[in-house]
Amino acid sequence: MAARLLDESARLTALFRYRILDTEPEATFDAIARLATQICQVPIAMVNFLVDNYYWSKSSIGLELPVSLEQSFCAHVIQQAGMLIVPDMLADERFRLHPLVAGHPHIRFYAGVPLITPEGLPIGTLCVMDWDVRSLSLEQQESLQTLSQQVVAQLELRRKSVELEEAIANQTQIEKTGETRSKRKLARLLTSITDAFFTLDHNWRFTYLNPQVEKALFRTRSELLGRRIWDVFPETVGSVFEQEYRRSIAQQTPVHFEEFYPPLGSWFEVRAFPYQEGLSVYFRDVTTRKQSEMDLLQRSHLSEFIAAMGVLLAQGGALSEILGRCTETTMQYLDATFVRIWTYNGEAKLLELQAIAGQHSHVEDFYSRIPLSISIIGFIAQLRQPYLTNDVQNDVCIGARDWVQRENLVSFAGYPLIVEDRLVGVMALFCRQPLSEATLNTLGWIANSIAVAIDRIWAREALMSRREALLFRLASQIRESLNLDVILGTTVSEVRSLLQIDRCHFLWCWMNDDRPSLVVTHESCSSNLPSLLGDCPPEETVPLAVSILNLQMIRIDDATKELERDAEVQELLNRGIMAQLLVPLETQSNQLGAIVCSHSRAHTWSDSEVELLHAVVDQVAIAIEQAELYAKTRAAAFAAETQARQLTEALQNLQQTQSQLIQTEKMSSLGQMVAGIAHEINNPVNFITGNLVHANNYTKDLLQLIQLYQQYYPDPAPEVQALIHTIDIEFVADDLPKLLASMRIGADRIRQIVLSLRNFSRLDEAAMKPVNIHEGIDSTLLILHNRFKACGNSTGIRVIKKYGALPPVECYAGQLNQVFMNILSNAIDALESQPEPKTITIQTEFTPDSPTVTRLSESGAEIMLGQPIATQTTLTSSLDIEQNVRGMVTIRIQDNGAGMTPNIQERLFDPFFTTKPVGQGTGLGMSISYQIVVQKHGGNLECRSAPGQGTEFIIQIPSSPRNFL
């Protein structure tokens, strides 16, 4: 126990010495943790330090979760003092119930490496975690160990940096106080540190440097002191070194960076601190660490390359396709310029090009067919040795020097593809950068894998070329087909062709009332043999059924020698069969059958033929099960589809009925209101109109009486003359008839409005009746006339009516008026935000079923202008149409609005679809209009529109009802 406490005390002392606890995150440690996630291919990596009863995380990639010691994995790693790998936390009794495993974030994989100080004390861990079960390769484990050493190295560097900063602070204080002894002590301290250290004054001259600077930069003290750094090292001018040094002085802030110095071929980690006299800089050579990091990344990249190639080579396909994918993958992972693979044709003794990848100019030194010992590719094949170089431009063996220089190629690697001392091909590639030793070793492994894959493909192709390949093809055919008749027909035909026999047939074995029944359903036989299709004879049924029920094979090579099977053999001989092979089958659903092969002469059935037939029977049994399952699945799917279709149709009908009922109720209410208003207005209007006739007659009589009185009594009494002068009797006599005429015109106008309202409502026409379509359109326009008016700066909407001659149309007039109302209302809405001019064009025409029944006669154009609500233009044509002529009536309503996109047109007639703001549209108008035109009248409602080109609705209905339902 005392030893444990002593070790813990020493460990904590070592940890506190680094002054790392409760410090801000640092990019260096985050970079190491991120590199660990990339190498191990996991989402989580952490750098943790264990202190007393808790651990503290310096860097966390992918997960931030404070956890106490009892919940931490860090303590297990430190107690173990070595790498801890747990592939599946749930399968490990130590961690199965751990909160981080059983609960959020559900850690499944953990690997941790202790951080060991130079004194051998574990102070923390570098760990990686994943939410999935996994493992680490040996290379990944070694890389994780190396990264843990890098963490400790960074801690040592950080500790020394802190000590150096303190030393610099002490030096500044010493310079202020003038303590010479302390200066010497500081100088000894700076001389003893392992990092290179120098100071610069404000003119960038060296004022101090320790011996480590001389070793790192290969310059003596006398060569540097008193000279400007930019003069001694001109390569640093404009580099990151100069930029960071100047930034530190300008902003009076410390800087920390890593940069490559090309003249020395080294990486340096630099820390610079501004102080009163200038700039103090210390640096260290981190080339080894950088090289290790790059090696780790390269090894990880090559591991991914090997894994990708392994997946490609394991896939099926033609040889050229597999090799093509291999060359593309090699070019992708190695950044190669030229990758080619040749296979060796032993008969022609030529290398034949199979795959190529990369973009480059044409070169004739690498032909698609290369003899042995010709060019570098042929020599590689002949010598069966790889050829590798990183200096192709000066290599005399490569050839194609002009092409190499033009493509700026640097390296070449060529490998013979050999399997068991047999040459199968050559792989070669060119790159524009040198190939490392690790890359070349990986390419050697890849070449061996490709060689094995080529040999395996060739072996498979050779196997497929033999007679057994027919069985494989048969198995593929019968398993791919789900038609039982095709399966069994293909089977008997292929087996007969495969075994070169006289007959092959398939029979089913069924039990009827505990009595077996055999039925031959498919056969393939010679043309001179009789067919066996149908029920088997009773005398043959029993012995065959017994074998099938017991799943016993019947194998007769020569019927004349099978004395123990007298009855069965005799039946065979009677049918001219000398040799027979029967192999029974049973499916998982307990269906029984058999494949029977027979010969009219003696035939010895070989074991290979029996094995092949057994394999065929197994495949047929699977195919039958698949066909049964497919049939059941299709039946279930058809039932489900039928039910879903019925439910969908029912839902659509319900929605349409609901929307139509709502709109019909609204229109019915509107019609009742309109009809009531029309009725109430019509009574007083009729009273006024009827009395105007009598008032006009009475007025004429009175005026005539006054005229006769003036004629026979020209000199009335003075009082009468004064009244005549006062009331201007001549003006009254002239204006009173005009006044009565004007009142009659107004009464007629009111009567026309009432008639239009009644035409629109059509409450008295629940059934189809012949109506004038134009009256319905005009009634709708009259009701909407207030929306056509000019308002503000707008001149209103101009309505152009081009009416053709139409016969009376048998229709539901009220519902058709509702269609006109919906379309015209939408057209007005579309024109509200449009610039002038705003027009709506209504055109009607009639197309008879028989064009000979109408006669066209010309008439002029009647133009109506000056209406206050809009400008209306009516163009009419006269047609003499027979009363009962049948045909199609077309009504076109077109506006010059903004138009509609194709997406809107596709959904235009869907229930509840609207483009208007909430509260301004229900989305039912066009849906109900479509139902009225198409379903109620057997017509067609079409919309033609394009953005910026307006919208046109085309309504087509028959003039007489047709049997369209």
mmCIF file with all atom_site columns, C-alpha atoms in Angstrom, residues 443-544:
data_model
loop_
_atom_site.group_PDB
_atom_site.id
_atom_site.type_symbol
_atom_site.label_atom_id
_atom_site.label_alt_id
_atom_site.label_comp_id
_atom_site.label_asym_id
_atom_site.label_entity_id
_atom_site.label_seq_id
_atom_site.pdbx_PDB_ins_code
_atom_site.Cartn_x
_atom_site.Cartn_y
_atom_site.Cartn_z
_atom_site.occupancy
_atom_site.B_iso_or_equiv
_atom_site.pdbx_formal_charge
_atom_site.auth_seq_id
_atom_site.auth_comp_id
_atom_site.auth_asym_id
_atom_site.auth_atom_id
_atom_site.pdbx_PDB_model_num
ATOM 1   C CA . LEU A 1 443 ? 2.660   -2.234  -54.960 1.00 0.00 ? 443 LEU A CA 1
ATOM 2   C CA . GLY A 1 444 ? 4.491   -5.543  -54.693 1.00 0.00 ? 444 GLY A CA 1
ATOM 3   C CA . TRP A 1 445 ? 1.689   -6.916  -52.518 1.00 0.00 ? 445 TRP A CA 1
ATOM 4   C CA . ILE A 1 446 ? -0.935  -5.530  -54.902 1.00 0.00 ? 446 ILE A CA 1
ATOM 5   C CA . ALA A 1 447 ? 0.829   -7.127  -57.869 1.00 0.00 ? 447 ALA A CA 1
ATOM 6   C CA . ASN A 1 448 ? 0.760   -10.542 -56.140 1.00 0.00 ? 448 ASN A CA 1
ATOM 7   C CA . SER A 1 449 ? -2.943  -10.110 -55.341 1.00 0.00 ? 449 SER A CA 1
ATOM 8   C CA . ILE A 1 450 ? -3.753  -9.146  -58.943 1.00 0.00 ? 450 ILE A CA 1
ATOM 9   C CA . ALA A 1 451 ? -1.782  -12.147 -60.198 1.00 0.00 ? 451 ALA A CA 1
ATOM 10  C CA . VAL A 1 452 ? -3.766  -14.489 -57.935 1.00 0.00 ? 452 VAL A CA 1
ATOM 11  C CA . ALA A 1 453 ? -7.039  -12.867 -59.069 1.00 0.00 ? 453 ALA A CA 1
ATOM 12  C CA . ILE A 1 454 ? -6.124  -13.279 -62.747 1.00 0.00 ? 454 ILE A CA 1
ATOM 13  C CA . ASP A 1 455 ? -5.209  -16.920 -62.200 1.00 0.00 ? 455 ASP A CA 1
ATOM 14  C CA . ARG A 1 456 ? -8.436  -17.496 -60.277 1.00 0.00 ? 456 ARG A CA 1
ATOM 15  C CA . ILE A 1 457 ? -10.514 -15.937 -63.057 1.00 0.00 ? 457 ILE A CA 1
ATOM 16  C CA . TRP A 1 458 ? -8.720  -18.016 -65.670 1.00 0.00 ? 458 TRP A CA 1
ATOM 17  C CA . ALA A 1 459 ? -9.312  -21.165 -63.626 1.00 0.00 ? 459 ALA A CA 1
ATOM 18  C CA . ARG A 1 460 ? -12.994 -20.308 -63.290 1.00 0.00 ? 460 ARG A CA 1
ATOM 19  C CA . GLU A 1 461 ? -13.270 -19.676 -67.018 1.00 0.00 ? 461 GLU A CA 1
ATOM 20  C CA . ALA A 1 462 ? -11.576 -22.999 -67.738 1.00 0.00 ? 462 ALA A CA 1
ATOM 21  C CA . LEU A 1 463 ? -13.981 -24.745 -65.403 1.00 0.00 ? 463 LEU A CA 1
ATOM 22  C CA . MET A 1 464 ? -16.931 -23.068 -67.062 1.00 0.00 ? 464 MET A CA 1
ATOM 23  C CA . SER A 1 465 ? -15.707 -24.261 -70.448 1.00 0.00 ? 465 SER A CA 1
ATOM 24  C CA . ARG A 1 466 ? -15.971 -27.904 -69.442 1.00 0.00 ? 466 ARG A CA 1
ATOM 25  C CA . ARG A 1 467 ? -19.108 -29.996 -69.402 1.00 0.00 ? 467 ARG A CA 1
ATOM 26  C CA . GLU A 1 468 ? -19.962 -29.087 -65.804 1.00 0.00 ? 468 GLU A CA 1
ATOM 27  C CA . ALA A 1 469 ? -20.436 -25.509 -67.045 1.00 0.00 ? 469 ALA A CA 1
ATOM 28  C CA . LEU A 1 470 ? -23.670 -26.680 -68.623 1.00 0.00 ? 470 LEU A CA 1
ATOM 29  C CA . LEU A 1 471 ? -24.964 -27.552 -65.192 1.00 0.00 ? 471 LEU A CA 1
ATOM 30  C CA . PHE A 1 472 ? -24.076 -24.160 -63.845 1.00 0.00 ? 472 PHE A CA 1
ATOM 31  C CA . ARG A 1 473 ? -25.848 -22.523 -66.767 1.00 0.00 ? 473 ARG A CA 1
ATOM 32  C CA . LEU A 1 474 ? -28.869 -24.726 -66.212 1.00 0.00 ? 474 LEU A CA 1
ATOM 33  C CA . ALA A 1 475 ? -28.942 -23.894 -62.508 1.00 0.00 ? 475 ALA A CA 1
ATOM 34  C CA . SER A 1 476 ? -28.748 -20.205 -63.297 1.00 0.00 ? 476 SER A CA 1
ATOM 35  C CA . GLN A 1 477 ? -31.567 -20.447 -65.829 1.00 0.00 ? 477 GLN A CA 1
ATOM 36  C CA . ILE A 1 478 ? -33.982 -22.365 -63.662 1.00 0.00 ? 478 ILE A CA 1
ATOM 37  C CA . ARG A 1 479 ? -33.280 -20.248 -60.575 1.00 0.00 ? 479 ARG A CA 1
ATOM 38  C CA . GLU A 1 480 ? -33.664 -16.964 -62.415 1.00 0.00 ? 480 GLU A CA 1
ATOM 39  C CA . SER A 1 481 ? -37.021 -17.953 -63.858 1.00 0.00 ? 481 SER A CA 1
ATOM 40  C CA . LEU A 1 482 ? -40.146 -17.821 -61.717 1.00 0.00 ? 482 LEU A CA 1
ATOM 41  C CA . ASN A 1 483 ? -42.387 -19.591 -64.244 1.00 0.00 ? 483 ASN A CA 1
ATOM 42  C CA . LEU A 1 484 ? -42.737 -23.246 -63.195 1.00 0.00 ? 484 LEU A CA 1
ATOM 43  C CA . ASP A 1 485 ? -43.529 -24.479 -66.721 1.00 0.00 ? 485 ASP A CA 1
ATOM 44  C CA . VAL A 1 486 ? -40.436 -22.752 -68.093 1.00 0.00 ? 486 VAL A CA 1
ATOM 45  C CA . ILE A 1 487 ? -38.294 -24.130 -65.250 1.00 0.00 ? 487 ILE A CA 1
ATOM 46  C CA . LEU A 1 488 ? -39.325 -27.751 -65.752 1.00 0.00 ? 488 LEU A CA 1
ATOM 47  C CA . GLY A 1 489 ? -39.283 -27.524 -69.551 1.00 0.00 ? 489 GLY A CA 1
ATOM 48  C CA . THR A 1 490 ? -35.795 -26.025 -69.517 1.00 0.00 ? 490 THR A CA 1
ATOM 49  C CA . THR A 1 491 ? -34.612 -28.642 -67.039 1.00 0.00 ? 491 THR A CA 1
ATOM 50  C CA . VAL A 1 492 ? -35.611 -31.748 -68.991 1.00 0.00 ? 492 VAL A CA 1
ATOM 51  C CA . SER A 1 493 ? -34.369 -30.250 -72.255 1.00 0.00 ? 493 SER A CA 1
ATOM 52  C CA . GLU A 1 494 ? -30.960 -29.239 -70.861 1.00 0.00 ? 494 GLU A CA 1
ATOM 53  C CA . VAL A 1 495 ? -30.469 -32.534 -68.994 1.00 0.00 ? 495 VAL A CA 1
ATOM 54  C CA . ARG A 1 496 ? -31.218 -34.572 -72.124 1.00 0.00 ? 496 ARG A CA 1
ATOM 55  C CA . SER A 1 497 ? -28.803 -32.412 -74.139 1.00 0.00 ? 497 SER A CA 1
ATOM 56  C CA . LEU A 1 498 ? -26.227 -32.566 -71.345 1.00 0.00 ? 498 LEU A CA 1
ATOM 57  C CA . LEU A 1 499 ? -26.237 -36.352 -70.897 1.00 0.00 ? 499 LEU A CA 1
ATOM 58  C CA . GLN A 1 500 ? -26.912 -37.186 -74.570 1.00 0.00 ? 500 GLN A CA 1
ATOM 59  C CA . ILE A 1 501 ? -29.766 -39.562 -73.737 1.00 0.00 ? 501 ILE A CA 1
ATOM 60  C CA . ASP A 1 502 ? -32.934 -40.603 -75.551 1.00 0.00 ? 502 ASP A CA 1
ATOM 61  C CA . ARG A 1 503 ? -35.478 -39.266 -73.060 1.00 0.00 ? 503 ARG A CA 1
ATOM 62  C CA . CYS A 1 504 ? -35.734 -37.095 -69.956 1.00 0.00 ? 504 CYS A CA 1
ATOM 63  C CA . HIS A 1 505 ? -39.023 -36.365 -68.252 1.00 0.00 ? 505 HIS A CA 1
ATOM 64  C CA . PHE A 1 506 ? -40.323 -34.874 -65.016 1.00 0.00 ? 506 PHE A CA 1
ATOM 65  C CA . LEU A 1 507 ? -43.157 -36.423 -63.060 1.00 0.00 ? 507 LEU A CA 1
ATOM 66  C CA . TRP A 1 508 ? -45.182 -35.410 -59.994 1.00 0.00 ? 508 TRP A CA 1
ATOM 67  C CA . CYS A 1 509 ? -46.139 -37.837 -57.247 1.00 0.00 ? 509 CYS A CA 1
ATOM 68  C CA . TRP A 1 510 ? -49.442 -37.080 -55.493 1.00 0.00 ? 510 TRP A CA 1
ATOM 69  C CA . MET A 1 511 ? -51.360 -38.998 -52.882 1.00 0.00 ? 511 MET A CA 1
ATOM 70  C CA . ASN A 1 512 ? -55.104 -39.407 -53.510 1.00 0.00 ? 512 ASN A CA 1
ATOM 71  C CA . ASP A 1 513 ? -56.967 -41.204 -50.704 1.00 0.00 ? 513 ASP A CA 1
ATOM 72  C CA . ASP A 1 514 ? -53.711 -42.843 -49.590 1.00 0.00 ? 514 ASP A CA 1
ATOM 73  C CA . ARG A 1 515 ? -53.148 -44.082 -53.132 1.00 0.00 ? 515 ARG A CA 1
ATOM 74  C CA . PRO A 1 516 ? -50.202 -42.727 -55.128 1.00 0.00 ? 516 PRO A CA 1
ATOM 75  C CA . SER A 1 517 ? -50.678 -41.046 -58.488 1.00 0.00 ? 517 SER A CA 1
ATOM 76  C CA . LEU A 1 518 ? -47.875 -40.281 -60.949 1.00 0.00 ? 518 LEU A CA 1
ATOM 77  C CA . VAL A 1 519 ? -48.265 -37.655 -63.692 1.00 0.00 ? 519 VAL A CA 1
ATOM 78  C CA . VAL A 1 520 ? -45.662 -36.800 -66.337 1.00 0.00 ? 520 VAL A CA 1
ATOM 79  C CA . THR A 1 521 ? -45.942 -33.051 -66.998 1.00 0.00 ? 521 THR A CA 1
ATOM 80  C CA . HIS A 1 522 ? -42.773 -32.244 -68.979 1.00 0.00 ? 522 HIS A CA 1
ATOM 81  C CA . GLU A 1 523 ? -40.547 -34.313 -71.236 1.00 0.00 ? 523 GLU A CA 1
ATOM 82  C CA . SER A 1 524 ? -37.854 -34.079 -73.882 1.00 0.00 ? 524 SER A CA 1
ATOM 83  C CA . CYS A 1 525 ? -37.295 -37.091 -76.145 1.00 0.00 ? 525 CYS A CA 1
ATOM 84  C CA . SER A 1 526 ? -36.189 -38.179 -79.570 1.00 0.00 ? 526 SER A CA 1
ATOM 85  C CA . SER A 1 527 ? -38.660 -37.563 -82.362 1.00 0.00 ? 527 SER A CA 1
ATOM 86  C CA . ASN A 1 528 ? -39.093 -41.292 -83.025 1.00 0.00 ? 528 ASN A CA 1
ATOM 87  C CA . LEU A 1 529 ? -40.178 -42.072 -79.461 1.00 0.00 ? 529 LEU A CA 1
ATOM 88  C CA . PRO A 1 530 ? -43.801 -41.913 -78.241 1.00 0.00 ? 530 PRO A CA 1
ATOM 89  C CA . SER A 1 531 ? -44.764 -39.273 -75.690 1.00 0.00 ? 531 SER A CA 1
ATOM 90  C CA . LEU A 1 532 ? -45.230 -40.244 -72.032 1.00 0.00 ? 532 LEU A CA 1
ATOM 91  C CA . LEU A 1 533 ? -47.089 -37.070 -71.016 1.00 0.00 ? 533 LEU A CA 1
ATOM 92  C CA . GLY A 1 534 ? -50.087 -37.744 -68.784 1.00 0.00 ? 534 GLY A CA 1
ATOM 93  C CA . ASP A 1 535 ? -50.891 -40.246 -66.041 1.00 0.00 ? 535 ASP A CA 1
ATOM 94  C CA . CYS A 1 536 ? -48.540 -43.174 -65.606 1.00 0.00 ? 536 CYS A CA 1
ATOM 95  C CA . PRO A 1 537 ? -49.992 -46.667 -66.123 1.00 0.00 ? 537 PRO A CA 1
ATOM 96  C CA . PRO A 1 538 ? -51.185 -48.316 -62.880 1.00 0.00 ? 538 PRO A CA 1
ATOM 97  C CA . GLU A 1 539 ? -48.748 -51.197 -63.242 1.00 0.00 ? 539 GLU A CA 1
ATOM 98  C CA . GLU A 1 540 ? -45.835 -48.739 -63.294 1.00 0.00 ? 540 GLU A CA 1
ATOM 99  C CA . THR A 1 541 ? -47.130 -46.400 -60.606 1.00 0.00 ? 541 THR A CA 1
ATOM 100 C CA . VAL A 1 542 ? -46.608 -48.508 -57.491 1.00 0.00 ? 542 VAL A CA 1
ATOM 101 C CA . PRO A 1 543 ? -42.887 -49.393 -57.814 1.00 0.00 ? 543 PRO A CA 1
ATOM 102 C CA . LEU A 1 544 ? -41.931 -45.853 -58.884 1.00 0.00 ? 544 LEU A CA 1
#
